[in-house]
Coordinates of C-alpha atoms in Angstrom, one line a residue:
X554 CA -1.0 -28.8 -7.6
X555 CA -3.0 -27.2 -10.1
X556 CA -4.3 -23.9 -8.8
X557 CA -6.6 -21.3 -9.9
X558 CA -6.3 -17.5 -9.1
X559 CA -9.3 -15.2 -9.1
X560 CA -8.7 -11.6 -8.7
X561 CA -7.3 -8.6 -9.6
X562 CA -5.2 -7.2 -6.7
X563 CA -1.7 -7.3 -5.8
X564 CA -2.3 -10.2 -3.8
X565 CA -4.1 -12.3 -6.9
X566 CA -0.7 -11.4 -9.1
X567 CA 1.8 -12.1 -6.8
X568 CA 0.1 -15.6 -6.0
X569 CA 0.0 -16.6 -9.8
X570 CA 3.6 -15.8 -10.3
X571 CA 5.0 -17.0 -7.0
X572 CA 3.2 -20.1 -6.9
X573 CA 3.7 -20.8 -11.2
X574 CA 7.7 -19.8 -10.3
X575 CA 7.7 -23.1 -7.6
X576 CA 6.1 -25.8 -10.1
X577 CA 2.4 -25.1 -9.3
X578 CA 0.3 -25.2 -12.3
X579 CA -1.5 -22.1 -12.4
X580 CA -4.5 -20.5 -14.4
X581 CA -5.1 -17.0 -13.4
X582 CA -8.5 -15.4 -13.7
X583 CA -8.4 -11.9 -13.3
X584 CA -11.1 -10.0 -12.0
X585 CA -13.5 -8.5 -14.8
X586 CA -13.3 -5.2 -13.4
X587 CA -9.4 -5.3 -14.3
X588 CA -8.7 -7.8 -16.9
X589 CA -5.1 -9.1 -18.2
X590 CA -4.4 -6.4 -21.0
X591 CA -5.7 -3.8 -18.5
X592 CA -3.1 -5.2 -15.5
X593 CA -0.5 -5.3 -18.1
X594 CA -0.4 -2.0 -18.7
X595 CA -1.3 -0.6 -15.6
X596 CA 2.0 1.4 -13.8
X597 CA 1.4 -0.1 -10.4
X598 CA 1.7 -3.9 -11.7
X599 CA 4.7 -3.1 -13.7
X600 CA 6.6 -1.2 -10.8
X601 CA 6.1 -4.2 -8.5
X602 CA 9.9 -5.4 -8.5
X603 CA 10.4 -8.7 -9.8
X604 CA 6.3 -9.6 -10.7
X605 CA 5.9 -9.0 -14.2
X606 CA 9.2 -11.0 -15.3
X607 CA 8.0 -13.8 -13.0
X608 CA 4.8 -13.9 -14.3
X609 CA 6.1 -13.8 -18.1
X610 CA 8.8 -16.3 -17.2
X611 CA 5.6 -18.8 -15.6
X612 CA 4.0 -18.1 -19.1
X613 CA 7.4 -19.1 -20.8
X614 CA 7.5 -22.6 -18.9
X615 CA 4.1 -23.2 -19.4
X616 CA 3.5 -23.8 -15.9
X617 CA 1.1 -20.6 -15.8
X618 CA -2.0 -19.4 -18.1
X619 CA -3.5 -16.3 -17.6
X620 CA -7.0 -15.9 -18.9
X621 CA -7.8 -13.3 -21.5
X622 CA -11.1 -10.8 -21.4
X623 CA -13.5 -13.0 -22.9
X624 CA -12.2 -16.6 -21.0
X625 CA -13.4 -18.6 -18.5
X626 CA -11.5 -21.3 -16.6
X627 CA -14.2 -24.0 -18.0
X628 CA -12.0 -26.6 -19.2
X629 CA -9.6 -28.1 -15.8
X630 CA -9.9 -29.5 -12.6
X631 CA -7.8 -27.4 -9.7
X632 CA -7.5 -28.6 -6.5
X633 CA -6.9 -24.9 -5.1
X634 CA -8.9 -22.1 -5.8
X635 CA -7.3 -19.0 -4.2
X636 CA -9.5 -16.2 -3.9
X637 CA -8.1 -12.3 -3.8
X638 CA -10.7 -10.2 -4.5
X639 CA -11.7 -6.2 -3.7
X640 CA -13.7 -5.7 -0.4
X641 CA -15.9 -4.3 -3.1
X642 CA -16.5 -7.7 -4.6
X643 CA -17.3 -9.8 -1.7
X644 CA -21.0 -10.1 -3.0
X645 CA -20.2 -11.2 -6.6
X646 CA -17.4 -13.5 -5.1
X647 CA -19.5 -15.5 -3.5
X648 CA -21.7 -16.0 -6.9
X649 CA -18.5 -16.9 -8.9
X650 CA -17.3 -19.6 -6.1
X651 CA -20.6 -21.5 -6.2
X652 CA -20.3 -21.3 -10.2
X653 CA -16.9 -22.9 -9.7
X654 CA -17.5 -25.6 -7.3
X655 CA -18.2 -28.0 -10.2
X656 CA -14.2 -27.3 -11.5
X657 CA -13.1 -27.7 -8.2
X658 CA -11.9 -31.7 -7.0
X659 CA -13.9 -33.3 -4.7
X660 CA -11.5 -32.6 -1.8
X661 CA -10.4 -29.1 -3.2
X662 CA -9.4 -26.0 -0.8
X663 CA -10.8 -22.4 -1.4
X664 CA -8.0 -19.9 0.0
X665 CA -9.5 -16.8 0.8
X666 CA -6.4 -14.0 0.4
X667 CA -9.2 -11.3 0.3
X668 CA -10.1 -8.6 3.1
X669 CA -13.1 -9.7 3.2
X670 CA -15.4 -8.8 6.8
X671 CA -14.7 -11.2 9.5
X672 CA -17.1 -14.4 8.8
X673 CA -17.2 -14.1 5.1
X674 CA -14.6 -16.8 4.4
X675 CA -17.4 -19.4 6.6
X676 CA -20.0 -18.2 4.0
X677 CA -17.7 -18.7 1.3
X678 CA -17.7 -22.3 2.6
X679 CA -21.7 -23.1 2.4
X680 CA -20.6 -22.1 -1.5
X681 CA -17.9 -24.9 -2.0
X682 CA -20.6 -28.1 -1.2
X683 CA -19.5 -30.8 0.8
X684 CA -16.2 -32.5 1.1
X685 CA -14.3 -29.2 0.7
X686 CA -12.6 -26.7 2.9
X687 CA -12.4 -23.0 2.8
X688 CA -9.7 -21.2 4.6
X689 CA -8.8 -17.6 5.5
X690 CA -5.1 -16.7 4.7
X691 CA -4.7 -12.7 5.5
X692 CA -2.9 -10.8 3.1
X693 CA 0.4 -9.5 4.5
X694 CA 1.8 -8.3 1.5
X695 CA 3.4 -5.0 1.0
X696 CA 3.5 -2.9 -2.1
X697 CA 6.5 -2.2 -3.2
X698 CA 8.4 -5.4 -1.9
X699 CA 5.1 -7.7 -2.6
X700 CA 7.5 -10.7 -4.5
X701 CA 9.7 -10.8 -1.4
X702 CA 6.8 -10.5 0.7
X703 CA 5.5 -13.8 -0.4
X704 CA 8.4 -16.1 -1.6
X705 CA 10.5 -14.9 2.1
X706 CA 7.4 -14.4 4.2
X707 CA 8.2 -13.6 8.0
X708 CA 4.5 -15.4 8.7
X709 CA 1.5 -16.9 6.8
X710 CA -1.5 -15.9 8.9
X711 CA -3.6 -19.2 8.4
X712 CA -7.3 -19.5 9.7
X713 CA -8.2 -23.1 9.2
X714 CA -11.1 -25.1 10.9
X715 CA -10.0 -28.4 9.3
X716 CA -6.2 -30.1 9.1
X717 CA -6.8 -31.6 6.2
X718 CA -7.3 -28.1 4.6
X719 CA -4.2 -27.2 7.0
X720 CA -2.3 -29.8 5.2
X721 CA -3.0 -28.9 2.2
X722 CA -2.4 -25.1 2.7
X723 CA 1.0 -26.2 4.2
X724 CA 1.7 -28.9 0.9
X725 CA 0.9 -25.6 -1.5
X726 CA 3.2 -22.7 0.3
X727 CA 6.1 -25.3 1.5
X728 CA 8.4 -24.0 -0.8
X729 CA 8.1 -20.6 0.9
X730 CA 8.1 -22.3 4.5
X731 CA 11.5 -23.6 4.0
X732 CA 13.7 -21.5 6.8
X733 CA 11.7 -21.5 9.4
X734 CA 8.4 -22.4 10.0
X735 CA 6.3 -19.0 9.4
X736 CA 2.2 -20.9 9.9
X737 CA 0.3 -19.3 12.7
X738 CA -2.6 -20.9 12.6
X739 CA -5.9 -19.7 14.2
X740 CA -9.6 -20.3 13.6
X741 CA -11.1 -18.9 10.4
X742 CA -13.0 -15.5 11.9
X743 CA -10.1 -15.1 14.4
X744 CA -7.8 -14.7 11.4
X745 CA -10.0 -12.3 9.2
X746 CA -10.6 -10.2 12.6
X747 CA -6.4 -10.4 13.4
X748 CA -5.7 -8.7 9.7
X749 CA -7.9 -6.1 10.2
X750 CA -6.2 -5.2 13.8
X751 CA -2.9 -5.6 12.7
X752 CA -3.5 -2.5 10.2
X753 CA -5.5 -0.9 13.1
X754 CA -3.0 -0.6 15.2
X755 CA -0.5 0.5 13.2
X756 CA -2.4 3.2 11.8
X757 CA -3.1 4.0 15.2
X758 CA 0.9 4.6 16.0
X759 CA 1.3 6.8 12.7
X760 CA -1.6 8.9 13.9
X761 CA -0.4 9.2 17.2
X762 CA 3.3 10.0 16.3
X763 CA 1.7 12.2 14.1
X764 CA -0.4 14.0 17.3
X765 CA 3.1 14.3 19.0
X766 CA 4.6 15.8 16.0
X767 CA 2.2 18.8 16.2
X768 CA 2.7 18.7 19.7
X769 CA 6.3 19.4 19.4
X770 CA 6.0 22.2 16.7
X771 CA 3.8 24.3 19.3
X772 CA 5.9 23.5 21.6
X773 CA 9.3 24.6 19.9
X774 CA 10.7 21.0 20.3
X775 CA 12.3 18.5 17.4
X776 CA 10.1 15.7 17.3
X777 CA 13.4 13.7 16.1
X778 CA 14.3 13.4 20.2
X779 CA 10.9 12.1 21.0
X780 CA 10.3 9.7 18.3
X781 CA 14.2 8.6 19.5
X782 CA 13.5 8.6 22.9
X783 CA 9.9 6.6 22.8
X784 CA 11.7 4.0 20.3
X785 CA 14.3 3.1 22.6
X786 CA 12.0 2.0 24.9
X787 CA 11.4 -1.9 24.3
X788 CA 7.5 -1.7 24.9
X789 CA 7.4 0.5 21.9
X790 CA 10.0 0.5 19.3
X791 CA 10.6 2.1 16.5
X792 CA 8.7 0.3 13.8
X793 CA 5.8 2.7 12.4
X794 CA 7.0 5.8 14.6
X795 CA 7.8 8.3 12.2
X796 CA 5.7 11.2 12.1
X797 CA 4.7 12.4 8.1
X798 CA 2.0 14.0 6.0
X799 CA -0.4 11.5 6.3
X800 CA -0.6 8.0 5.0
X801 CA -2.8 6.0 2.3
X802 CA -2.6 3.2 0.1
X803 CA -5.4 0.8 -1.5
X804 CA -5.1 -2.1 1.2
X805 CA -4.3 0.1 4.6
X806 CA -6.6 2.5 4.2
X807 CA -9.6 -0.3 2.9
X808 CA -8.5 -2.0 6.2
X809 CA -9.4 0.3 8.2
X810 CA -12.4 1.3 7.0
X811 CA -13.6 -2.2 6.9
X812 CA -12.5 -2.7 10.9
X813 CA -14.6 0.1 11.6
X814 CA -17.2 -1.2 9.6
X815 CA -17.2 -4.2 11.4
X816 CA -17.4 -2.5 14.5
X817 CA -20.4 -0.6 13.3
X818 CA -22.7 -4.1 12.7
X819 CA -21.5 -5.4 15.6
X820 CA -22.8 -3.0 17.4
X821 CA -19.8 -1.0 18.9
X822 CA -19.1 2.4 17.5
X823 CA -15.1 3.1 17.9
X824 CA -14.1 6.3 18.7
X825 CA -10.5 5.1 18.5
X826 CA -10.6 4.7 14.9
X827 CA -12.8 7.8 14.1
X828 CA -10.4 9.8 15.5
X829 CA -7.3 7.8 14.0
X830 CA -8.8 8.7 10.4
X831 CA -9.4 12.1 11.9
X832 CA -5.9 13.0 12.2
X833 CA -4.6 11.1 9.3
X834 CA -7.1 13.3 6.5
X835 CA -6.2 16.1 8.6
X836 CA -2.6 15.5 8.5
X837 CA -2.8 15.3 4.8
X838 CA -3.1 19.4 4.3
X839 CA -0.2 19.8 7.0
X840 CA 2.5 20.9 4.0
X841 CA -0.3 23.4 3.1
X842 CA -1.0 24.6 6.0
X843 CA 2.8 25.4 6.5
X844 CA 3.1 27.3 3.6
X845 CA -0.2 29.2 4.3
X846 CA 1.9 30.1 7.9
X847 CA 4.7 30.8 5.8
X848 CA 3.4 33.5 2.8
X849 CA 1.0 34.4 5.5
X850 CA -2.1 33.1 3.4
X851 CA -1.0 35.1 0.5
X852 CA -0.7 32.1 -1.9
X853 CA -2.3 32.9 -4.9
X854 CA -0.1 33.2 -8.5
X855 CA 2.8 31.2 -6.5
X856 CA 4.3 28.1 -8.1
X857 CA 5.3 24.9 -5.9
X858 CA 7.5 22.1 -6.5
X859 CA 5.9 18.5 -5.3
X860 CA 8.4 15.5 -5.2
X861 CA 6.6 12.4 -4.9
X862 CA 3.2 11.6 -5.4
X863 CA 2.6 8.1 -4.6
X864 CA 1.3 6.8 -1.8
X865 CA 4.5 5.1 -0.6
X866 CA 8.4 4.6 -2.0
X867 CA 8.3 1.4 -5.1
X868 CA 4.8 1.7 -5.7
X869 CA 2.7 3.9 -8.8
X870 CA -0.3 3.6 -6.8
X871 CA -1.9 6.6 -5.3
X872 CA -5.0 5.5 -3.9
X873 CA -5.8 8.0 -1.3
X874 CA -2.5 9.6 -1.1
X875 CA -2.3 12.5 0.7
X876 CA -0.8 14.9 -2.5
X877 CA -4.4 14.2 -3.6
X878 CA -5.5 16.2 -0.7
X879 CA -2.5 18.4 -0.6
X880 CA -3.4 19.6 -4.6
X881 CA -6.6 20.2 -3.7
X882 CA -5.6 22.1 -1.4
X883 CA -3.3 24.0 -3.3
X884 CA -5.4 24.7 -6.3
X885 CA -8.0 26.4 -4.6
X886 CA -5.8 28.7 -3.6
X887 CA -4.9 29.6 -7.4
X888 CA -1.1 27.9 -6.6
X889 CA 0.3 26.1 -9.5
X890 CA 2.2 23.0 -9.4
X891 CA 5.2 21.1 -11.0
X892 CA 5.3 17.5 -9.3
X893 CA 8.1 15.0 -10.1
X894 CA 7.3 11.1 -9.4
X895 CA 9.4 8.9 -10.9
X896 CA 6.5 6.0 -11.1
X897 CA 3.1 7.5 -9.9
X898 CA 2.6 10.3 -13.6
X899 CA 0.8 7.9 -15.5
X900 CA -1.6 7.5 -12.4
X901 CA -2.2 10.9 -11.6
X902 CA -3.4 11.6 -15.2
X903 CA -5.7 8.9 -15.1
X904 CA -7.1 10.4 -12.3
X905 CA -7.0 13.9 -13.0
X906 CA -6.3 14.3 -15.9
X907 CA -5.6 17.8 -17.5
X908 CA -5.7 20.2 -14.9
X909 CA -4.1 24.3 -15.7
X910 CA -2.5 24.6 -12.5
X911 CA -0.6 20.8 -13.0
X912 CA 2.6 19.7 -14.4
X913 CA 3.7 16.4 -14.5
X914 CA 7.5 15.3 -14.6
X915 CA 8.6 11.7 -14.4
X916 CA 12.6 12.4 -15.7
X917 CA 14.5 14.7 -13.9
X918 CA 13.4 15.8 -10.7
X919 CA 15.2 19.1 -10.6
X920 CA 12.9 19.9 -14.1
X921 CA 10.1 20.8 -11.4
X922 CA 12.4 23.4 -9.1
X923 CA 12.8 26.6 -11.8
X924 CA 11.3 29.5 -10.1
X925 CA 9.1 27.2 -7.5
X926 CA 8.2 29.8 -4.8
X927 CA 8.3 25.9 -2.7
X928 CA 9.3 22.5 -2.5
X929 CA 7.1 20.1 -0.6
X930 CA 8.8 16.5 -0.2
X931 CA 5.7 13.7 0.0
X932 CA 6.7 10.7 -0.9
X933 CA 10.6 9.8 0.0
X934 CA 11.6 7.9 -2.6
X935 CA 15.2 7.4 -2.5
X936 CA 15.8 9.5 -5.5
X937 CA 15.2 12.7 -3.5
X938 CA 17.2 11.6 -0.1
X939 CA 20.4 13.4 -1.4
X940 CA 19.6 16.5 -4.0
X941 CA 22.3 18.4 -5.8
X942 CA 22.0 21.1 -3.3
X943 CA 23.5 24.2 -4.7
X944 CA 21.8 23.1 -7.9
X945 CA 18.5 22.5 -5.8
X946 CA 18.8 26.4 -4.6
X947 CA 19.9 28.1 -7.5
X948 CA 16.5 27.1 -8.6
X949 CA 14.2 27.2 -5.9
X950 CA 13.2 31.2 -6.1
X951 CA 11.3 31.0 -2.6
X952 CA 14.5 29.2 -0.9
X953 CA 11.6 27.3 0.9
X954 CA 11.2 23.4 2.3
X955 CA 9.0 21.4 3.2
X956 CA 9.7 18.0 4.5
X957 CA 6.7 16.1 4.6
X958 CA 8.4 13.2 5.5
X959 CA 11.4 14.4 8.0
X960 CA 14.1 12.8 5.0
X961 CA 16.6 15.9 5.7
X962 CA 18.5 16.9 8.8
X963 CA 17.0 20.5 9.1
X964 CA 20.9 22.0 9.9
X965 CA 22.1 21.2 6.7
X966 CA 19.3 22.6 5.0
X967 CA 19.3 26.2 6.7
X968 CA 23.3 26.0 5.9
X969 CA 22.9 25.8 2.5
X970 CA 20.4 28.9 2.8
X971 CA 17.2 27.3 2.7
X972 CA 14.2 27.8 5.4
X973 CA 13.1 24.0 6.8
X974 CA 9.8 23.2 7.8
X975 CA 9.3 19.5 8.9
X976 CA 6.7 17.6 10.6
X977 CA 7.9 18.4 13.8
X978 CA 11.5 19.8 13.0
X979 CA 12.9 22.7 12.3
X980 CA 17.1 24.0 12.2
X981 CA 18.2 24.8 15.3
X982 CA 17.7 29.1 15.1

């Protein structure tokens, strides 16, 4: 089929390369906001595992064209336009679709892979003009794993009104549909409304394990048992049970904001997710606040060691990550900070850019310990699971750590002559 992609995100990338990689031809159009040389070298697109060799191999085979700055898509007829835009972009989107409905077939489907508010993918069908279909097809994607995501998807989340634009949708993504059949289809609004919820809901069980995790530090209990203990039971599990230092990310925490913003106009405030935001921003100064407990608010002039600064393992994003919280924190104490990531540096330049109490590492992790009066784990890449532990305290002058993400078993570390503060551990005394 010939397709064309419009958008910037993780989702419009991934589509252009996996769909280029099964024969599809492809024109991406990214988003002006972000435009090809911009993606290119942007950390987070070239950390994605596997993405930009797919999309340079597409290029190679000809079956994919990505648009520079100054193109437009003016010269082809597609008979799939799929749509991954920014929440922020929902207005313009709707502009640019109606400006493309003459490049479009006369039977041509609009995919909508944004996360959009739940009934904008029907207004993106007044757009198309008649004869053509608009669907809603939720983006499930994870960062980090996004190519697998896609090309071995456990479901496609499918709103579709019509089955001809059902059997077209199926006729574009049966290469990925190939093991089992992964199409749950639902109406349009149903499926825009079932993306938001999904993300809901598990941001719901981090803030709650995250609840019982300061629970059990008052308490003088290892949260370790209770998360066990609830996961074993089969009308929970274990998936999305483990208690941290708050979580972020561009997509989860858009999601949520945009499920309580269509609460909001349709008239029913949620407490629920006010106070699962609540915890989760509060969470985000936990490390600090353990250190405060532990130099009994004396921080100033002390040096701490971050590792890991974006908001999740395989990714360089760090769209509301909680170390942005955490450094804040930290600086306005007059606490200076060495911080290790072995993706996210470029990032947190671009965002911060010089800052006296900041230094960046991306090599050596270890480079960040020498006289650290702390070490605050943050994000648990895999790099950190298993230190060089005399190494790691022969350096570490304050023979504090914190585990923001529960990573170490709290015995060891008080063996090798460290004091362990988790999110809910702590060694045995």
């Amino acid at each position: 089929m010939r397709v064309l992609v419009h958008g910037s995100e993780l989702a419009a990338a991934t589509a252009a390369a996996a769909l280029a990689w099964v024969g599809h031809r492809v024109v991406w159009w990214p988003h002006d906001s972000a435009d090809w040389p911009t993606l290119a070298a942007s950390g987070w697109l070239s950390s994605e595992p596997q993405l930009m060799a797919r999309l340079e191999e597409g290029r190679e085979h000809g079956h994919l064209r990505i648009l520079g700055p100054e193109e437009r898509p003016d010269d082809e007829r597609f008979e799939v336009l799929w749509l991954a835009l920014s929440p922020e972009q929902r207005e313009a989107g709707r502009a640019t679709v109606a400006g493309l409905s003459s490049l479009l077939t006369a039977d041509a489907v609009l995919v909508n892979n944004s996360t959009f508010p739940v009934g904008e993918t029907d207004r993106l069908a007044a757009c198309l003009g008649n004869g053509r279909f608009a669907v809603a097809l939720a983006d499930l994607l994870e960062e980090g794993r996004a190519w697998e995501a896609f090309t071995r998807p456990s479901r496609w989340l499918l709103g579709c009104d019509e089955r001809h634009a059902e059997r077209r949708v199926r006729e574009l993504l049966r290469a990925f549909n190939r093991r089992r059949e992964v199409f749950q289809r639902m109406p349009r609004r149903a499926a825009e409304l079932s993306k938001l919820a999904i993300n809901g809901m598990l941001a719901t069980r981090i803030s709650y394990m995250n609840e019982i995790a300061g629970l059990a530090d008052t308490l003088g209990v290892d949260v370790e048992h209770v998360r066990e203990g609830m996961g074993a039971d089969t009308r929970i599990g274990y998936e999305y049970l483990y208690p941290g230092c708050g979580f972020g990310g561009p997509s989860f925490s858009r999601d949520l904001m945009r499920l309580a913003d269509v609460q909001s106009a349709s008239g029913r405030h949620s407490a629920l997710l006010d106070q699962v935001l609540d915890i989760n921003e509060h969470k985000k100064e936990t490390l600090f606040r353990k250190l405060w407990a532990h130099y009994h608010g004396r921080l100033e002039g002390l040096t701490v060691a971050i590792w890991g600064a974006a908001f999740k393992p395989g990714t360089a994003r760090i769209d509301h990550a909680p170390v942005l919280t955490l450094l804040r924190a930290l600086w306005a104490q007059g606490v200076r900070v060495r911080l290790h990531d072995p993706a996210a540096v470029g990032a947190l330049r671009e965002r911060l850019g010089e800052h006296p109490l900041l230094e960046l590492f991306d090599d050596d992790p270890e480079e960040v310990l020498n006289g650290a009066d702390a070490l605050m784990l943050v994000t648990e890449w895999k790099a950190y699971w298993n230190p060089d532990w005399p190494t790691l305290v022969g350096r570490l002058k304050g023979k504090l750590l914190l585990d923001g993400r529960n990573i170490y078993d709290p015995d060891h570390v008080a063996d090798m002559g460290l004091h362990y503060r988790g999110i809910g551990r702590r060694a045995d005394p």
